[in-house]
Coordinates of C-alpha atoms and ligand atoms in Angstrom, one line a residue:
X5 CA 111.7 118.9 108.4
X6 CA 113.6 117.7 105.4
X7 CA 113.0 114.3 103.9
X8 CA 114.9 112.7 101.0
X9 CA 112.9 110.1 99.1
X10 CA 115.1 107.6 97.2
X11 CA 113.3 105.6 94.5
X12 CA 113.7 104.2 91.0
X13 CA 110.5 105.7 89.6
X14 CA 108.6 108.9 90.0
X15 CA 105.4 110.0 88.1
X16 CA 105.4 111.8 85.6
X17 CA 109.1 111.5 84.9
X18 CA 109.3 107.7 84.8
X19 CA 106.7 105.0 85.6
X20 CA 106.3 101.3 85.3
X21 CA 104.0 100.8 88.2
X22 CA 102.3 102.1 91.4
X23 CA 105.6 103.0 93.0
X24 CA 105.9 106.0 90.6
X25 CA 102.5 107.3 91.6
X26 CA 103.3 107.2 95.3
X27 CA 106.7 108.9 94.8
X28 CA 105.2 111.6 92.6
X29 CA 102.2 112.4 94.8
X30 CA 103.2 111.8 98.4
X31 CA 105.9 114.5 98.5
X32 CA 103.3 117.0 97.3
X33 CA 100.9 115.9 100.0
X34 CA 103.7 116.1 102.6
X35 CA 104.5 119.7 101.5
X36 CA 100.9 120.6 102.6
X37 CA 102.0 119.4 106.1
X38 CA 105.1 121.7 105.8
X39 CA 107.6 119.0 105.1
X40 CA 110.4 119.8 102.6
X41 CA 110.6 116.6 100.5
X42 CA 112.9 116.0 97.6
X43 CA 113.2 112.8 95.6
X44 CA 116.4 111.3 94.3
X45 CA 115.8 109.2 91.2
X46 CA 118.0 107.9 88.3
X47 CA 118.3 110.2 85.3
X48 CA 117.1 107.6 82.7
X49 CA 116.7 109.0 79.2
X50 CA 114.0 111.6 79.2
X51 CA 114.1 112.4 82.8
X52 CA 116.3 115.5 82.4
X53 CA 114.1 116.6 79.5
X54 CA 111.1 116.6 81.9
X55 CA 112.8 118.5 84.7
X56 CA 112.3 122.3 84.9
X57 CA 114.6 124.9 86.5
X58 CA 117.6 122.6 86.4
X59 CA 120.7 123.3 88.6
X60 CA 123.7 121.0 88.9
X61 CA 124.3 120.5 92.6
X62 CA 127.1 118.0 92.9
X63 CA 129.7 116.2 90.8
X64 CA 131.5 113.1 91.7
X65 CA 134.2 111.3 89.7
X66 CA 134.2 108.4 89.6
X67 CA 131.1 106.7 91.1
X68 CA 130.9 103.0 90.3
X69 CA 132.7 103.3 87.0
X70 CA 132.1 106.8 85.7
X71 CA 131.6 110.5 86.3
X72 CA 128.2 111.5 87.8
X73 CA 126.3 114.6 88.8
X74 CA 123.2 115.4 90.7
X75 CA 120.8 117.7 88.9
X76 CA 118.1 119.5 91.0
X77 CA 114.8 120.5 89.3
X78 CA 111.0 120.4 89.4
X79 CA 108.8 117.8 87.8
X80 CA 105.8 118.9 85.7
X81 CA 103.5 118.3 88.7
X82 CA 105.8 120.2 91.1
X83 CA 107.7 117.5 92.9
X84 CA 111.3 118.6 93.8
X85 CA 113.7 116.1 92.2
X86 CA 117.4 115.3 92.4
X87 CA 118.2 113.4 89.3
X88 CA 121.3 111.2 89.4
X89 CA 122.9 111.8 86.0
X90 CA 125.2 108.8 85.5
X91 CA 125.4 108.1 81.8
X92 CA 127.4 104.9 82.2
X93 CA 124.6 103.5 84.3
X94 CA 121.3 105.0 83.2
X95 CA 121.6 106.4 79.6
X96 CA 120.0 103.4 78.0
X97 CA 116.8 103.1 76.1
X98 CA 114.0 101.0 77.3
X99 CA 112.8 99.7 80.6
X100 CA 114.5 100.9 83.9
X101 CA 115.2 97.3 85.0
X102 CA 115.3 95.1 81.9
X103 CA 117.5 95.2 78.8
X104 CA 116.4 94.7 75.2
X105 CA 117.0 90.9 75.5
X106 CA 114.3 90.7 78.2
X107 CA 116.8 90.1 81.0
X108 CA 117.6 92.3 83.9
X109 CA 120.5 94.7 83.1
X110 CA 123.6 92.8 84.2
X111 CA 124.9 95.7 86.2
X112 CA 121.6 96.4 88.2
X113 CA 123.6 96.1 91.4
X114 CA 125.8 99.0 90.4
X115 CA 123.0 101.1 88.9
X116 CA 120.9 101.0 92.1
X117 CA 123.9 100.7 94.4
X118 CA 125.0 104.1 92.9
X119 CA 121.5 105.5 93.6
X120 CA 121.8 104.4 97.2
X121 CA 125.3 105.6 97.6
X122 CA 124.3 109.1 96.4
X123 CA 121.5 109.0 99.0
X124 CA 124.2 108.4 101.5
X125 CA 126.2 111.3 100.3
X126 CA 123.2 113.7 100.4
X127 CA 122.2 112.2 103.8
X128 CA 125.6 113.0 105.2
X129 CA 125.4 116.6 104.1
X130 CA 127.3 116.7 100.8
X131 CA 124.9 119.2 99.3
X132 CA 125.9 121.7 102.0
X133 CA 122.7 123.8 102.3
X134 CA 120.2 120.9 102.0
X135 CA 120.8 118.1 104.5
X136 CA 117.9 115.8 105.2
X137 CA 116.6 114.8 108.6
X138 CA 115.2 111.6 107.2
X139 CA 116.2 109.4 104.2
X140 CA 113.2 107.5 103.0
X141 CA 114.0 104.5 100.7
X142 CA 111.4 102.9 98.5
X143 CA 111.7 99.2 97.5
X144 CA 114.8 97.1 96.8
X145 CA 116.4 99.6 94.4
X146 CA 116.9 102.0 97.4
X147 CA 117.5 99.2 99.9
X148 CA 121.3 99.9 100.3
X149 CA 120.7 103.5 101.3
X150 CA 119.8 102.7 105.0
X151 CA 122.7 100.2 105.0
X152 CA 125.3 102.7 103.7
X153 CA 124.2 105.3 106.2
X154 CA 124.2 102.9 109.2
X155 CA 127.6 101.7 108.2
X156 CA 129.1 105.2 108.0
X157 CA 130.7 106.6 111.1
X158 CA 129.4 110.1 110.6
X159 CA 126.3 111.7 112.1
X160 CA 123.5 110.3 110.0
X161 CA 119.8 111.1 109.3
X162 CA 117.1 108.7 110.5
X163 CA 116.1 106.2 107.9
X164 CA 112.8 104.6 106.7
X165 CA 112.2 102.0 104.1
X166 CA 108.8 101.2 102.4
X167 CA 108.0 97.9 100.9
X168 CA 105.7 98.3 97.9
X169 CA 106.0 94.7 96.8
X170 CA 108.0 92.2 98.7
X171 CA 108.1 89.8 95.7
X172 CA 111.0 91.9 94.3
X173 CA 114.1 91.8 96.5
X174 CA 117.2 92.7 94.5
X175 CA 119.5 89.6 95.1
X176 CA 123.0 89.7 93.7
X177 CA 126.1 87.3 94.0
X178 CA 128.4 87.6 97.0
X179 CA 131.3 89.0 94.8
X180 CA 129.3 92.2 94.3
X181 CA 130.1 93.2 97.9
X182 CA 133.4 94.9 97.2
X183 CA 132.3 96.8 94.0
X184 CA 129.3 98.0 96.0
X185 CA 131.7 99.4 98.7
X186 CA 130.2 97.2 101.4
X187 CA 132.6 96.0 104.1
X188 CA 133.2 92.2 104.4
X189 CA 132.0 92.6 108.0
X190 CA 128.5 93.4 106.7
X191 CA 128.3 90.1 104.9
X192 CA 126.4 88.3 107.6
X193 CA 122.8 87.5 108.3
X194 CA 123.0 90.4 110.7
X195 CA 123.8 92.7 107.8
X196 CA 123.3 92.6 104.0
X197 CA 123.6 88.9 103.5
X198 CA 120.6 86.9 102.4
X199 CA 121.3 83.1 101.9
X200 CA 124.8 83.7 100.5
X201 CA 123.9 86.6 98.4
X202 CA 123.8 90.4 98.8
X203 CA 120.1 91.3 99.4
X204 CA 119.2 94.9 98.7
X205 CA 115.7 94.8 100.2
X206 CA 117.0 92.6 103.0
X207 CA 119.7 95.1 103.8
X208 CA 117.2 97.9 104.0
X209 CA 114.9 96.0 106.2
X210 CA 117.8 95.2 108.6
X211 CA 119.3 98.6 108.8
X212 CA 116.4 101.1 108.5
X213 CA 115.2 102.7 111.7
X214 CA 111.6 102.2 110.6
X215 CA 109.9 100.0 108.0
X216 CA 106.5 100.7 106.4
X217 CA 104.4 99.0 103.8
X218 CA 101.4 100.1 101.9
X219 CA 98.6 98.7 104.1
X220 CA 98.2 97.5 107.7
X221 CA 96.9 94.0 106.6
X222 CA 99.9 93.5 104.2
X223 CA 102.1 94.5 107.1
X224 CA 100.7 91.6 109.1
X225 CA 100.7 89.2 106.1
X226 CA 104.3 89.7 105.2
X227 CA 105.3 88.5 108.7
X228 CA 103.9 85.0 107.7
X229 CA 105.6 82.4 105.6
X230 CA 102.7 82.4 103.1
X231 CA 103.2 86.1 102.1
X232 CA 106.7 86.9 103.4
X233 CA 108.7 85.6 100.4
X234 CA 111.4 84.4 102.8
X235 CA 111.7 87.7 104.7
X236 CA 108.9 86.9 107.2
X237 CA 111.4 85.9 110.0
X238 CA 113.3 89.2 109.7
X239 CA 110.0 91.1 109.7
X240 CA 108.7 89.3 112.7
X241 CA 111.9 90.2 114.4
X242 CA 111.4 93.9 113.5
X243 CA 107.6 93.9 114.0
X244 CA 107.8 96.8 116.4
X245 CA 109.3 99.0 113.7
X246 CA 106.9 97.9 111.0
X247 CA 103.7 99.8 110.1
X248 CA 101.2 99.8 107.3
X249 CA 100.0 103.0 105.6
X250 CA 97.4 102.7 102.8
X251 CA 98.2 104.6 99.6
X252 CA 96.0 107.4 98.3
X253 CA 95.0 108.3 94.7
X254 CA 95.2 111.6 92.9
X255 CA 91.7 112.8 93.7
X256 CA 92.1 115.7 91.2
X257 CA 93.0 113.5 88.2
X258 CA 90.5 110.8 89.2
X259 CA 87.3 112.7 89.6
X260 CA 84.0 111.8 88.0
X261 CA 82.9 115.4 88.3
X262 CA 85.6 116.6 86.0
X263 CA 87.0 113.6 84.1
X264 CA 87.4 114.5 80.4
X265 CA 87.8 110.8 79.4
X266 CA 84.2 109.8 80.4
X267 CA 80.9 110.3 78.6
X268 CA 79.1 112.3 81.3
X269 CA 80.2 113.9 84.6
X270 CA 78.5 113.0 87.9
X271 CA 78.9 113.4 91.6
X272 CA 77.8 111.5 94.8
X273 CA 74.8 113.7 95.2
X274 CA 74.0 113.8 91.5
X275 CA 74.9 110.3 90.3
X276 CA 72.6 110.2 87.3
X277 CA 75.4 110.7 84.8
X278 CA 76.7 107.3 85.7
X279 CA 73.9 105.8 83.6
X280 CA 75.1 107.6 80.5
X281 CA 78.6 106.2 81.1
X282 CA 77.2 102.7 81.4
X283 CA 75.5 103.0 78.0
X284 CA 78.6 104.5 76.4
X285 CA 80.8 101.7 77.8
X286 CA 78.3 99.0 76.6
X287 CA 78.1 100.4 73.1
X288 CA 81.9 101.0 72.9
X289 CA 82.6 97.3 73.8
X290 CA 79.7 95.8 71.8
X291 CA 77.7 94.8 74.8
X292 CA 73.9 94.9 74.8
X293 CA 72.9 98.4 75.9
X294 CA 70.9 97.5 78.9
X295 CA 70.7 99.7 82.0
X296 CA 69.2 96.8 84.1
X297 CA 72.1 94.3 83.5
X298 CA 74.7 94.5 86.4
X299 CA 77.9 95.4 84.6
X300 CA 81.1 94.0 86.1
X301 CA 84.5 95.2 85.0
X302 CA 88.1 94.2 85.5
X303 CA 91.1 96.5 84.8
X304 CA 94.3 94.7 85.6
X305 CA 97.6 93.2 84.7
X306 CA 96.9 89.6 83.8
X307 CA 99.2 87.7 86.1
X308 CA 98.8 84.9 88.7
X309 CA 98.8 87.5 91.4
X310 CA 95.6 89.1 90.2
X311 CA 93.5 85.9 90.5
X312 CA 91.8 86.4 87.2
X313 CA 91.6 82.6 86.6
X314 CA 89.0 82.6 89.4
X315 CA 87.0 85.1 87.4
X316 CA 87.2 83.0 84.3
X317 CA 86.0 80.0 86.2
X318 CA 83.0 82.0 87.5
X319 CA 81.8 83.4 84.2
X320 CA 78.9 80.9 84.1
X321 CA 77.7 82.2 87.5
X322 CA 78.1 85.8 86.3
X323 CA 76.2 85.2 83.1
X324 CA 73.5 83.1 84.8
X325 CA 72.7 86.0 87.1
X326 CA 72.1 88.3 84.1
X327 CA 75.5 90.1 84.4
X328 CA 77.8 91.5 81.8
X329 CA 81.6 91.7 81.9
X330 CA 83.9 94.4 80.6
X331 CA 87.6 93.4 80.4
X332 CA 90.7 95.6 80.2
X333 CA 94.1 94.1 80.7
X334 CA 97.1 92.3 79.3
X335 CA 99.9 90.1 80.4
X336 CA 99.9 86.3 80.8
X337 CA 99.2 84.6 77.5
X338 CA 96.9 81.9 78.9
X339 CA 94.7 84.5 80.7
X340 CA 94.6 86.7 77.6
X341 CA 93.5 83.7 75.6
X342 CA 90.9 82.8 78.2
X343 CA 89.3 86.2 78.1
X344 CA 89.5 86.5 74.3
X345 CA 87.7 83.1 74.0
X346 CA 85.1 84.2 76.5
X347 CA 84.4 87.4 74.5
X348 CA 84.0 85.4 71.3
X349 CA 81.7 82.8 72.9
X350 CA 79.5 85.5 74.6
X351 CA 79.0 88.4 72.2
X352 CA 76.9 91.2 73.7
X353 CA 77.6 89.9 77.2
X354 CA 81.4 89.9 77.6
X355 CA 83.5 92.4 75.8
X356 CA 86.7 94.3 76.3
X357 CA 90.2 95.1 75.1
X358 CA 93.3 93.0 75.6
X359 CA 95.9 95.8 76.0
X360 CA 96.7 98.9 78.0
X361 CA 94.3 101.9 77.5
X362 CA 94.1 104.6 80.2
X363 CA 91.2 106.6 78.8
X364 CA 89.2 103.4 78.5
X365 CA 90.1 102.5 82.1
X366 CA 88.5 105.8 83.2
X367 CA 85.3 105.1 81.1
X368 CA 85.2 101.6 82.6
X369 CA 85.5 103.0 86.1
X370 CA 82.7 105.4 85.4
X371 CA 80.4 103.1 83.5
X372 CA 80.5 99.7 85.3
X373 CA 78.5 98.8 88.4
X374 CA 81.2 96.6 90.0
X375 CA 85.0 96.3 89.7
X376 CA 86.3 92.8 90.4
X377 CA 89.7 92.4 92.2
X378 CA 90.2 88.8 93.1
X379 CA 94.0 89.1 93.9
X380 CA 96.0 86.3 95.6
X381 CA 98.1 89.0 97.3
X382 CA 97.8 92.8 97.0
X383 CA 100.1 95.1 99.0
X384 CA 97.7 98.0 98.5
X385 CA 95.9 98.0 95.2
X386 CA 94.7 101.1 93.4
X387 CA 91.8 100.0 91.1
X388 CA 89.5 99.4 94.1
X389 CA 90.2 103.0 95.2
X390 CA 89.3 104.3 91.8
X391 CA 86.2 102.1 92.0
X392 CA 85.1 103.8 95.3
X393 CA 85.8 107.2 93.8
X394 CA 83.6 106.5 90.7
X395 CA 80.8 104.7 92.6
X396 CA 81.8 101.4 91.0
X397 CA 81.5 99.0 93.9
X398 CA 84.7 97.0 94.5
X399 CA 84.3 93.2 94.8
X400 CA 87.6 92.2 96.4
X401 CA 89.5 89.4 98.0
X402 CA 89.7 90.0 101.7
X403 CA 93.5 90.4 102.0
X404 CA 96.2 93.1 101.9
X405 CA 95.2 96.6 101.0
X406 CA 91.9 95.3 99.6
X407 CA 90.8 94.3 103.1
X408 CA 91.7 97.7 104.5
X409 CA 89.9 99.9 101.9
X410 CA 86.6 98.2 101.2
X411 CA 83.8 97.6 103.8
X412 CA 81.8 94.5 103.0
X413 CA 78.1 95.0 102.5
X414 CA 77.2 92.5 105.2
X415 CA 74.1 92.8 107.4
X416 CA 75.8 94.9 110.1
X417 CA 77.6 97.3 107.7
X418 CA 74.3 97.8 105.8
X419 CA 72.5 98.5 109.0
X420 CA 75.1 101.1 110.1
X421 CA 75.3 102.6 106.6
X422 CA 79.0 102.0 106.2
X423 CA 79.3 99.4 103.4
X424 CA 81.3 100.4 100.3
X425 CA 81.6 97.1 98.4
X426 CA 82.0 93.3 98.7
X427 CA 84.7 91.1 100.1
X428 CA 85.2 87.4 99.7
X429 CA 87.5 84.8 101.4
X430 CA 89.3 82.5 101.0
X431 CA 90.5 83.3 97.5
X432 CA 88.8 80.4 95.8
X433 CA 86.4 80.0 92.8
X434 CA 83.6 79.0 95.2
X435 CA 84.0 82.0 97.5
X436 CA 84.1 84.4 94.5
X437 CA 80.9 82.6 93.1
X438 CA 79.1 83.2 96.4
X439 CA 80.1 86.9 96.3
X440 CA 78.6 87.2 92.8
X441 CA 75.3 85.9 94.3
X442 CA 75.4 88.6 97.0
X443 CA 76.1 91.3 94.4
X444 CA 73.0 90.2 92.4
X445 CA 70.9 90.3 95.6
X446 CA 71.9 93.8 96.5
X447 CA 71.7 95.0 92.9
X448 CA 68.0 94.0 92.9
X449 CA 67.4 96.3 96.0
X450 CA 67.8 99.6 94.1
X451 CA 67.7 101.9 97.1
X452 CA 70.1 99.9 99.1
X453 CA 72.5 99.8 96.1
X454 CA 72.3 103.6 95.6
X455 CA 73.1 104.0 99.3
X456 CA 76.2 101.9 99.1
X457 CA 77.3 103.8 95.9
X458 CA 76.9 107.1 97.7
X459 CA 78.9 105.9 100.7
X460 CA 81.7 104.6 98.4
X461 CA 81.9 107.9 96.5
X462 CA 82.2 110.0 99.7
X463 CA 84.9 107.9 101.3
X464 CA 88.2 109.8 101.5
X465 CA 90.7 108.2 99.1
X466 CA 93.1 111.1 98.5
X467 CA 96.6 111.6 99.8
X468 CA 95.9 113.8 102.8
X469 CA 95.2 111.1 105.4
X470 CA 98.2 108.9 104.3
X471 CA 100.4 112.0 104.3
X472 CA 99.4 112.7 107.9
X473 CA 100.4 109.2 108.9
X474 CA 103.8 109.5 107.2
X475 CA 104.2 112.9 108.9
X476 CA 103.5 111.4 112.3
X477 CA 106.0 108.6 111.6
X478 CA 108.7 111.2 110.7
X479 CA 108.0 113.2 113.8
X480 CA 108.4 110.1 115.9
X481 CA 111.9 109.7 114.5
X482 CA 113.0 113.3 114.5
X483 CA 111.0 115.5 116.9
X484 CA 110.3 118.9 115.3
X485 CA 112.2 120.7 118.1
X486 CA 115.3 118.7 117.1
X487 CA 115.3 120.1 113.5
Ligands
LIG786 P1 99.6 96.7 90.2 O1 100.5 97.9 90.5 O2 99.9 95.5 91.0 O3 99.5 96.4 88.7 P2 97.5 98.4 91.2 O4 96.0 98.2 91.4 O5 98.2 98.9 92.4 O6 98.1 97.1 90.6 O7 97.7 99.5 90.0 C1 97.4 99.2 88.7 C2 97.2 100.5 87.9 O8 97.3 100.3 86.5 C3 95.8 101.1 88.1 O9 95.9 102.5 88.1 C4 95.0 100.6 86.9 O10 93.9 101.4 86.6 C5 96.1 100.6 85.9 N1 95.9 99.5 84.9 C6 96.2 98.2 85.0 N2 96.0 97.6 83.8 C7 95.6 98.5 83.0 C8 95.2 98.5 81.5 N3 95.2 97.4 80.9 N4 94.9 99.7 81.0 C9 94.9 100.8 81.7 N5 95.2 100.9 83.0 C10 95.6 99.8 83.6

């Protein structure tokens, strides 16, 4: 079966967030299930440089203001890519979404409208020998693809849209309708309109045959006003077509048995090397080198979403219990200042780096005992999955993908030997404080702790299981005998 991914990012060609990881890795995992997946992405600067075995497959002149072509090739990691080479839309330095003035590019509707239009063309068979059975759009940037296909009169492929973060919706003024080649008749609440604007994500959610998001709990949450960002009504209406599939991580790249960025390699059955990583992390960050102190870490964007203010408020509890904290992150200025001040006020107990540092993130995952993820919302979350893989027990808010990937070390889970971390709810300072107390209690029971670490490290967090779920969804839309 042939599937066309449509997305604005794909690792390793272009990445600003987790969407790129999914679009880079999931096609490869689906290839193991004998799906032929290719990903259509914009040819931002550098994308064509990173593509091997390039072949120009299609030219169109003009598309939304200029000549374009589709270049087929292979990414460094082996993903099959169609790059939309449209210099008038994408040949700009900097961020895929934001110009040098810090504002969204003023023609983002045309840039991502063109991406979706090209998905329509490929979906309708314009490449000739490669016609997809399914077009799978990711996030708002690809939201018009299911709309364009549903609005065309030709025989069309089935369509899926995945919500990676519902907070970003791609809303544009009503007068973009005609430049986007959308008919006036589609400008209704039963079409692309969202409160008087053209809504890209809204359009995708309305027109796609199936909707997915990146965890079952988030799939339920976004049907409520608290998490739905205004789209909860539409999602309740489409609840039968909405499913949640948790993301995987690259189990090859993130492997404590082979990670070159950490101080000592270790495995679930031979976890001793974790101690050497703890000592290395403590000395790297100027913390007291002390094997007995429970070492917490946080690796995160610093934004209101991530709930790090709750962690700041709980530092007295963490320190009173004999804990240490390693911090890695940047973002919101107030949070950065809060953590900087905490480091200065507690030398040897709280240390870290305000910035982005991937090798240090690996050492922290390997060296810490606990990774704290107190998010206010979290579609899937990746850091808790890395925590499981490296035997660093996740302490997470019980919501979104965090609720679906971590089993709380409560009495029943300990008895049954299935616990992998700690959950707390509601997302309040007090509840997080209580969770710290539970961590200290378990940490004091060395054998019980080791058991939970072993269970965490052996939990499957790769892409195989998610890929099987996407495969089943595709087969439900296009039975293999129909292909
Ligand atoms: P989000 O995409 O909302 O930021 P995720 O948990 O899904 O959160 O993914 C965040 C990714 O970015 C993880 O791989 C995490 O390790 C990484 N990361 C976040 N902040 C930093 C940082 N300061 N340095 C290195 N890696 C970071």
